[in-house]
Amino acid sequence: MTDDAVPPTFPGTLIDRMGITILEVAPERAVGTMPVEGNTQPYGLLHGGASAVLAETLGSLAAAAHAGEGRIAVGIELNATHHRGATSGTVTGTARALHLGSRVATYEIVVEDSESRRVCTARLTCMVMAGRDR
């Protein structure tokens, strides 16, 4: 995505329901934000699953950019460590490529709160393969 490009939207998907905004997508890196409000667990903290959704979204979009035209990338393994809670504001996720192969792409995704404190660290591995008809 270039600086003047319109961020992609995904109506009717989990990305949309979680309130995720995609800011940047490239094979090496993807960045997006997500509100804490509406994505909490009963104690008022950002749900760990919400952090995982943001992480897998960003890593998968970057892997799809790496895969290129006519190919797709699907997540095959995700792990996440939750470091601190977030109770308000917006979190920002940044996916950075660790490995970009012809069949596998792996990303580290760091989720930070509005004060740049690490909330979650995740690693996503995607399989890169030929596109499929739905």
Short mmCIF file of N, CA and C in Angstrom, two decimals:
data_model
loop_
_atom_site.label_atom_id
_atom_site.label_comp_id
_atom_site.label_asym_id
_atom_site.label_seq_id
_atom_site.Cartn_x
_atom_site.Cartn_y
_atom_site.Cartn_z
N MET A 1 0.84 -1.18 0.00
CA MET A 1 0.00 0.00 0.00
C MET A 1 0.88 1.24 0.00
N THR A 2 0.58 2.20 -0.83
CA THR A 2 1.30 3.46 -0.82
C THR A 2 0.65 4.39 0.19
N ASP A 3 1.33 5.49 0.51
CA ASP A 3 0.82 6.43 1.50
C ASP A 3 -0.54 7.01 1.13
N ASP A 4 -0.82 7.17 -0.17
CA ASP A 4 -2.08 7.75 -0.58
C ASP A 4 -3.14 6.70 -0.94
N ALA A 5 -2.80 5.42 -0.74
CA ALA A 5 -3.74 4.35 -1.05
C ALA A 5 -4.85 4.29 -0.01
N VAL A 6 -6.02 3.88 -0.45
CA VAL A 6 -7.15 3.71 0.46
C VAL A 6 -6.96 2.39 1.19
N PRO A 7 -7.05 2.39 2.54
CA PRO A 7 -6.89 1.13 3.27
C PRO A 7 -7.95 0.12 2.85
N PRO A 8 -7.56 -1.17 2.75
CA PRO A 8 -8.55 -2.18 2.37
C PRO A 8 -9.59 -2.38 3.48
N THR A 9 -10.80 -2.69 3.07
CA THR A 9 -11.86 -3.02 4.02
C THR A 9 -12.37 -4.42 3.69
N PHE A 10 -12.98 -5.04 4.67
CA PHE A 10 -13.44 -6.42 4.51
C PHE A 10 -14.84 -6.55 5.10
N PRO A 11 -15.85 -5.94 4.44
CA PRO A 11 -17.22 -5.96 4.97
C PRO A 11 -17.73 -7.38 5.22
N GLY A 12 -18.41 -7.54 6.36
CA GLY A 12 -19.03 -8.81 6.68
C GLY A 12 -18.08 -9.87 7.21
N THR A 13 -16.83 -9.52 7.44
CA THR A 13 -15.86 -10.49 7.93
C THR A 13 -15.56 -10.24 9.40
N LEU A 14 -14.81 -11.13 10.00
CA LEU A 14 -14.39 -10.95 11.38
C LEU A 14 -13.55 -9.68 11.53
N ILE A 15 -12.77 -9.37 10.53
CA ILE A 15 -11.96 -8.15 10.52
C ILE A 15 -12.87 -6.94 10.73
N ASP A 16 -13.96 -6.90 10.04
CA ASP A 16 -14.95 -5.83 10.14
C ASP A 16 -15.60 -5.82 11.52
N ARG A 17 -16.04 -6.98 11.98
CA ARG A 17 -16.73 -7.06 13.28
C ARG A 17 -15.84 -6.68 14.45
N MET A 18 -14.55 -6.92 14.35
CA MET A 18 -13.61 -6.58 15.42
C MET A 18 -13.20 -5.11 15.38
N GLY A 19 -13.55 -4.42 14.30
CA GLY A 19 -13.19 -3.01 14.17
C GLY A 19 -11.75 -2.78 13.76
N ILE A 20 -11.15 -3.77 13.12
CA ILE A 20 -9.75 -3.67 12.70
C ILE A 20 -9.65 -2.74 11.49
N THR A 21 -8.69 -1.84 11.56
CA THR A 21 -8.36 -0.95 10.45
C THR A 21 -6.97 -1.31 9.95
N ILE A 22 -6.86 -1.59 8.67
CA ILE A 22 -5.57 -1.95 8.07
C ILE A 22 -4.89 -0.67 7.60
N LEU A 23 -3.67 -0.45 8.08
CA LEU A 23 -2.93 0.77 7.74
C LEU A 23 -1.86 0.54 6.68
N GLU A 24 -1.30 -0.65 6.66
CA GLU A 24 -0.18 -0.93 5.76
C GLU A 24 -0.12 -2.42 5.50
N VAL A 25 0.11 -2.81 4.25
CA VAL A 25 0.30 -4.22 3.91
C VAL A 25 1.39 -4.33 2.86
N ALA A 26 2.39 -5.13 3.15
CA ALA A 26 3.46 -5.46 2.22
C ALA A 26 3.98 -6.83 2.63
N PRO A 27 4.71 -7.54 1.76
CA PRO A 27 5.20 -8.86 2.14
C PRO A 27 6.05 -8.86 3.41
N GLU A 28 6.82 -7.84 3.64
CA GLU A 28 7.72 -7.77 4.79
C GLU A 28 7.04 -7.27 6.07
N ARG A 29 5.91 -6.55 5.93
CA ARG A 29 5.33 -5.89 7.10
C ARG A 29 3.87 -5.52 6.86
N ALA A 30 3.07 -5.65 7.91
CA ALA A 30 1.69 -5.19 7.88
C ALA A 30 1.38 -4.53 9.22
N VAL A 31 0.57 -3.47 9.19
CA VAL A 31 0.22 -2.72 10.39
C VAL A 31 -1.28 -2.49 10.41
N GLY A 32 -1.87 -2.61 11.58
CA GLY A 32 -3.30 -2.35 11.73
C GLY A 32 -3.64 -2.00 13.17
N THR A 33 -4.82 -1.43 13.35
CA THR A 33 -5.28 -1.05 14.68
C THR A 33 -6.61 -1.73 14.98
N MET A 34 -6.93 -1.80 16.28
CA MET A 34 -8.19 -2.39 16.72
C MET A 34 -8.60 -1.72 18.02
N PRO A 35 -9.88 -1.38 18.16
CA PRO A 35 -10.32 -0.78 19.43
C PRO A 35 -10.38 -1.83 20.53
N VAL A 36 -10.08 -1.41 21.75
CA VAL A 36 -10.24 -2.30 22.90
C VAL A 36 -11.73 -2.45 23.20
N GLU A 37 -12.45 -1.34 23.18
CA GLU A 37 -13.89 -1.37 23.46
C GLU A 37 -14.60 -2.30 22.48
N GLY A 38 -15.42 -3.18 23.02
CA GLY A 38 -16.15 -4.15 22.20
C GLY A 38 -15.38 -5.44 21.98
N ASN A 39 -14.12 -5.47 22.40
CA ASN A 39 -13.26 -6.65 22.22
C ASN A 39 -12.67 -7.10 23.55
N THR A 40 -13.45 -6.96 24.61
CA THR A 40 -12.96 -7.29 25.95
C THR A 40 -13.57 -8.59 26.47
N GLN A 41 -12.94 -9.12 27.51
CA GLN A 41 -13.49 -10.26 28.24
C GLN A 41 -14.25 -9.72 29.45
N PRO A 42 -14.90 -10.56 30.22
CA PRO A 42 -15.77 -10.07 31.31
C PRO A 42 -15.10 -9.17 32.34
N TYR A 43 -13.78 -9.21 32.47
CA TYR A 43 -13.08 -8.37 33.44
C TYR A 43 -12.75 -6.99 32.89
N GLY A 44 -13.14 -6.72 31.66
CA GLY A 44 -12.89 -5.41 31.05
C GLY A 44 -11.54 -5.29 30.37
N LEU A 45 -10.81 -6.38 30.30
CA LEU A 45 -9.51 -6.38 29.63
C LEU A 45 -9.67 -6.82 28.18
N LEU A 46 -8.79 -6.33 27.32
CA LEU A 46 -8.77 -6.81 25.93
C LEU A 46 -8.70 -8.33 25.94
N HIS A 47 -9.61 -8.97 25.24
CA HIS A 47 -9.65 -10.43 25.17
C HIS A 47 -8.41 -10.94 24.45
N GLY A 48 -7.79 -11.98 25.00
CA GLY A 48 -6.62 -12.57 24.35
C GLY A 48 -6.93 -13.06 22.95
N GLY A 49 -8.14 -13.54 22.76
CA GLY A 49 -8.54 -13.99 21.43
C GLY A 49 -8.62 -12.84 20.44
N ALA A 50 -8.95 -11.65 20.94
CA ALA A 50 -8.99 -10.47 20.07
C ALA A 50 -7.58 -10.12 19.60
N SER A 51 -6.61 -10.20 20.53
CA SER A 51 -5.21 -9.96 20.14
C SER A 51 -4.78 -10.99 19.10
N ALA A 52 -5.21 -12.24 19.27
CA ALA A 52 -4.87 -13.29 18.32
C ALA A 52 -5.50 -13.03 16.96
N VAL A 53 -6.74 -12.53 16.96
CA VAL A 53 -7.40 -12.19 15.68
C VAL A 53 -6.63 -11.09 14.96
N LEU A 54 -6.24 -10.05 15.69
CA LEU A 54 -5.46 -8.97 15.07
C LEU A 54 -4.15 -9.52 14.53
N ALA A 55 -3.46 -10.34 15.32
CA ALA A 55 -2.18 -10.91 14.89
C ALA A 55 -2.32 -11.76 13.64
N GLU A 56 -3.31 -12.67 13.64
CA GLU A 56 -3.47 -13.55 12.48
C GLU A 56 -3.92 -12.77 11.24
N THR A 57 -4.72 -11.76 11.45
CA THR A 57 -5.15 -10.91 10.32
C THR A 57 -3.95 -10.24 9.66
N LEU A 58 -3.12 -9.61 10.46
CA LEU A 58 -1.98 -8.87 9.90
C LEU A 58 -0.96 -9.81 9.27
N GLY A 59 -0.64 -10.90 9.94
CA GLY A 59 0.31 -11.85 9.37
C GLY A 59 -0.22 -12.48 8.09
N SER A 60 -1.51 -12.80 8.08
CA SER A 60 -2.10 -13.42 6.88
C SER A 60 -2.15 -12.46 5.69
N LEU A 61 -2.45 -11.19 5.96
CA LEU A 61 -2.47 -10.21 4.87
C LEU A 61 -1.06 -10.01 4.29
N ALA A 62 -0.06 -9.95 5.17
CA ALA A 62 1.31 -9.82 4.69
C ALA A 62 1.72 -11.06 3.90
N ALA A 63 1.36 -12.24 4.39
CA ALA A 63 1.69 -13.48 3.68
C ALA A 63 0.99 -13.55 2.33
N ALA A 64 -0.25 -13.05 2.26
CA ALA A 64 -0.96 -13.02 0.97
C ALA A 64 -0.25 -12.08 -0.01
N ALA A 65 0.25 -10.96 0.50
CA ALA A 65 1.02 -10.04 -0.35
C ALA A 65 2.29 -10.73 -0.84
N HIS A 66 2.91 -11.52 0.03
CA HIS A 66 4.11 -12.29 -0.35
C HIS A 66 3.76 -13.36 -1.38
N ALA A 67 2.62 -14.01 -1.22
CA ALA A 67 2.22 -15.10 -2.11
C ALA A 67 2.08 -14.63 -3.55
N GLY A 68 1.52 -13.44 -3.73
CA GLY A 68 1.39 -12.87 -5.05
C GLY A 68 0.13 -13.31 -5.79
N GLU A 69 0.00 -12.77 -6.97
CA GLU A 69 -1.18 -12.99 -7.83
C GLU A 69 -1.42 -14.47 -8.08
N GLY A 70 -2.69 -14.90 -7.90
CA GLY A 70 -3.09 -16.26 -8.18
C GLY A 70 -2.73 -17.26 -7.10
N ARG A 71 -2.14 -16.79 -6.01
CA ARG A 71 -1.78 -17.66 -4.89
C ARG A 71 -2.44 -17.15 -3.62
N ILE A 72 -2.56 -18.00 -2.63
CA ILE A 72 -3.15 -17.60 -1.36
C ILE A 72 -2.22 -18.03 -0.22
N ALA A 73 -2.49 -17.47 0.95
CA ALA A 73 -1.76 -17.85 2.15
C ALA A 73 -2.80 -18.15 3.23
N VAL A 74 -2.64 -19.28 3.90
CA VAL A 74 -3.55 -19.66 4.98
C VAL A 74 -2.74 -19.96 6.23
N GLY A 75 -3.25 -19.49 7.36
CA GLY A 75 -2.57 -19.73 8.62
C GLY A 75 -2.60 -21.20 8.99
N ILE A 76 -1.45 -21.73 9.41
CA ILE A 76 -1.39 -23.14 9.84
C ILE A 76 -0.93 -23.26 11.29
N GLU A 77 -0.40 -22.19 11.87
CA GLU A 77 0.01 -22.25 13.27
C GLU A 77 0.08 -20.83 13.82
N LEU A 78 -0.50 -20.63 15.00
CA LEU A 78 -0.48 -19.33 15.67
C LEU A 78 -0.20 -19.57 17.14
N ASN A 79 0.73 -18.81 17.70
CA ASN A 79 0.88 -18.83 19.15
C ASN A 79 0.98 -17.38 19.61
N ALA A 80 0.53 -17.15 20.82
CA ALA A 80 0.50 -15.79 21.34
C ALA A 80 0.81 -15.79 22.82
N THR A 81 1.63 -14.84 23.24
CA THR A 81 1.92 -14.62 24.64
C THR A 81 1.35 -13.26 25.01
N HIS A 82 0.54 -13.23 26.06
CA HIS A 82 -0.10 -12.00 26.51
C HIS A 82 0.71 -11.44 27.67
N HIS A 83 1.21 -10.21 27.51
CA HIS A 83 2.12 -9.62 28.48
C HIS A 83 1.44 -8.70 29.48
N ARG A 84 0.44 -7.96 29.04
CA ARG A 84 -0.26 -7.02 29.91
C ARG A 84 -1.66 -6.81 29.38
N GLY A 85 -2.53 -6.32 30.22
CA GLY A 85 -3.90 -6.05 29.82
C GLY A 85 -4.03 -4.64 29.24
N ALA A 86 -5.02 -4.48 28.41
CA ALA A 86 -5.40 -3.16 27.90
C ALA A 86 -6.88 -3.01 28.22
N THR A 87 -7.27 -1.84 28.73
CA THR A 87 -8.66 -1.64 29.14
C THR A 87 -9.38 -0.57 28.34
N SER A 88 -8.65 0.20 27.57
CA SER A 88 -9.30 1.26 26.78
C SER A 88 -8.40 1.64 25.61
N GLY A 89 -8.96 2.47 24.75
CA GLY A 89 -8.17 2.99 23.63
C GLY A 89 -8.10 2.01 22.47
N THR A 90 -7.00 2.09 21.80
CA THR A 90 -6.76 1.31 20.59
C THR A 90 -5.43 0.58 20.73
N VAL A 91 -5.38 -0.63 20.23
CA VAL A 91 -4.10 -1.34 20.15
C VAL A 91 -3.65 -1.34 18.69
N THR A 92 -2.34 -1.38 18.52
CA THR A 92 -1.73 -1.40 17.19
C THR A 92 -0.91 -2.66 17.05
N GLY A 93 -1.12 -3.37 15.96
CA GLY A 93 -0.34 -4.57 15.68
C GLY A 93 0.59 -4.33 14.50
N THR A 94 1.79 -4.86 14.63
CA THR A 94 2.78 -4.78 13.54
C THR A 94 3.33 -6.17 13.29
N ALA A 95 3.11 -6.66 12.08
CA ALA A 95 3.63 -7.96 11.67
C ALA A 95 4.91 -7.74 10.89
N ARG A 96 5.95 -8.47 11.27
CA ARG A 96 7.23 -8.39 10.57
C ARG A 96 7.64 -9.79 10.13
N ALA A 97 8.06 -9.90 8.87
CA ALA A 97 8.44 -11.20 8.31
C ALA A 97 9.67 -11.76 9.02
N LEU A 98 9.59 -13.03 9.37
CA LEU A 98 10.74 -13.76 9.88
C LEU A 98 11.31 -14.68 8.81
N HIS A 99 10.42 -15.22 7.96
CA HIS A 99 10.82 -16.12 6.89
C HIS A 99 9.82 -16.00 5.75
N LEU A 100 10.32 -15.78 4.54
CA LEU A 100 9.46 -15.69 3.36
C LEU A 100 9.93 -16.72 2.34
N GLY A 101 9.34 -17.90 2.41
CA GLY A 101 9.71 -18.97 1.50
C GLY A 101 8.68 -19.17 0.41
N SER A 102 8.93 -20.12 -0.46
CA SER A 102 7.99 -20.38 -1.56
C SER A 102 6.75 -21.14 -1.08
N ARG A 103 6.83 -21.83 0.06
CA ARG A 103 5.69 -22.59 0.58
C ARG A 103 5.26 -22.16 1.97
N VAL A 104 6.14 -21.52 2.71
CA VAL A 104 5.84 -21.13 4.09
C VAL A 104 6.31 -19.70 4.34
N ALA A 105 5.48 -18.93 5.01
CA ALA A 105 5.85 -17.57 5.44
C ALA A 105 5.56 -17.47 6.94
N THR A 106 6.51 -16.94 7.68
CA THR A 106 6.35 -16.82 9.14
C THR A 106 6.55 -15.37 9.55
N TYR A 107 5.69 -14.92 10.47
CA TYR A 107 5.71 -13.53 10.94
C TYR A 107 5.70 -13.47 12.45
N GLU A 108 6.38 -12.46 12.99
CA GLU A 108 6.24 -12.09 14.39
C GLU A 108 5.33 -10.87 14.41
N ILE A 109 4.32 -10.91 15.26
CA ILE A 109 3.38 -9.81 15.36
C ILE A 109 3.43 -9.27 16.78
N VAL A 110 3.67 -7.97 16.91
CA VAL A 110 3.70 -7.31 18.21
C VAL A 110 2.46 -6.42 18.30
N VAL A 111 1.70 -6.59 19.37
CA VAL A 111 0.51 -5.77 19.63
C VAL A 111 0.86 -4.85 20.79
N GLU A 112 0.69 -3.55 20.58
CA GLU A 112 1.01 -2.55 21.60
C GLU A 112 -0.19 -1.69 21.92
N ASP A 113 -0.23 -1.18 23.16
CA ASP A 113 -1.32 -0.28 23.55
C ASP A 113 -1.00 1.13 23.08
N SER A 114 -1.87 2.07 23.41
CA SER A 114 -1.71 3.45 22.92
C SER A 114 -0.50 4.15 23.53
N GLU A 115 0.11 3.55 24.55
CA GLU A 115 1.33 4.10 25.15
C GLU A 115 2.57 3.33 24.70
N SER A 116 2.45 2.57 23.63
CA SER A 116 3.53 1.77 23.04
C SER A 116 4.07 0.70 23.98
N ARG A 117 3.23 0.22 24.89
CA ARG A 117 3.61 -0.89 25.76
C ARG A 117 3.14 -2.19 25.12
N ARG A 118 4.01 -3.18 25.14
CA ARG A 118 3.70 -4.46 24.50
C ARG A 118 2.58 -5.18 25.27
N VAL A 119 1.52 -5.49 24.56
CA VAL A 119 0.38 -6.21 25.11
C VAL A 119 0.49 -7.70 24.79
N CYS A 120 0.96 -8.00 23.59
CA CYS A 120 0.99 -9.38 23.11
C CYS A 120 2.09 -9.55 22.07
N THR A 121 2.73 -10.70 22.10
CA THR A 121 3.67 -11.09 21.04
C THR A 121 3.15 -12.39 20.46
N ALA A 122 3.01 -12.44 19.15
CA ALA A 122 2.50 -13.64 18.49
C ALA A 122 3.43 -14.05 17.36
N ARG A 123 3.36 -15.31 17.00
CA ARG A 123 4.06 -15.80 15.81
C ARG A 123 3.06 -16.57 14.98
N LEU A 124 3.01 -16.26 13.69
CA LEU A 124 2.08 -16.91 12.76
C LEU A 124 2.87 -17.53 11.62
N THR A 125 2.54 -18.77 11.31
CA THR A 125 3.10 -19.43 10.13
C THR A 125 1.95 -19.68 9.16
N CYS A 126 2.16 -19.30 7.92
CA CYS A 126 1.17 -19.48 6.86
C CYS A 126 1.73 -20.39 5.79
N MET A 127 0.86 -21.21 5.22
CA MET A 127 1.20 -22.01 4.06
C MET A 127 0.84 -21.17 2.83
N VAL A 128 1.75 -21.11 1.89
CA VAL A 128 1.54 -20.37 0.63
C VAL A 128 1.26 -21.42 -0.44
N MET A 129 0.14 -21.24 -1.15
CA MET A 129 -0.23 -22.24 -2.15
C MET A 129 -1.04 -21.61 -3.28
N ALA A 130 -1.31 -22.42 -4.29
CA ALA A 130 -2.11 -21.96 -5.43
C ALA A 130 -3.49 -21.57 -4.94
N GLY A 131 -4.08 -20.55 -5.56
CA GLY A 131 -5.42 -20.10 -5.22
C GLY A 131 -6.44 -21.18 -5.47
N ARG A 132 -7.57 -21.09 -4.75
CA ARG A 132 -8.65 -22.06 -4.88
C ARG A 132 -9.93 -21.33 -5.19
N ASP A 133 -10.82 -22.00 -5.89
CA ASP A 133 -12.16 -21.47 -6.10
C ASP A 133 -12.95 -21.65 -4.83
N ARG A 134 -13.82 -20.69 -4.54
CA ARG A 134 -14.62 -20.80 -3.31
C ARG A 134 -15.74 -21.77 -3.47
#
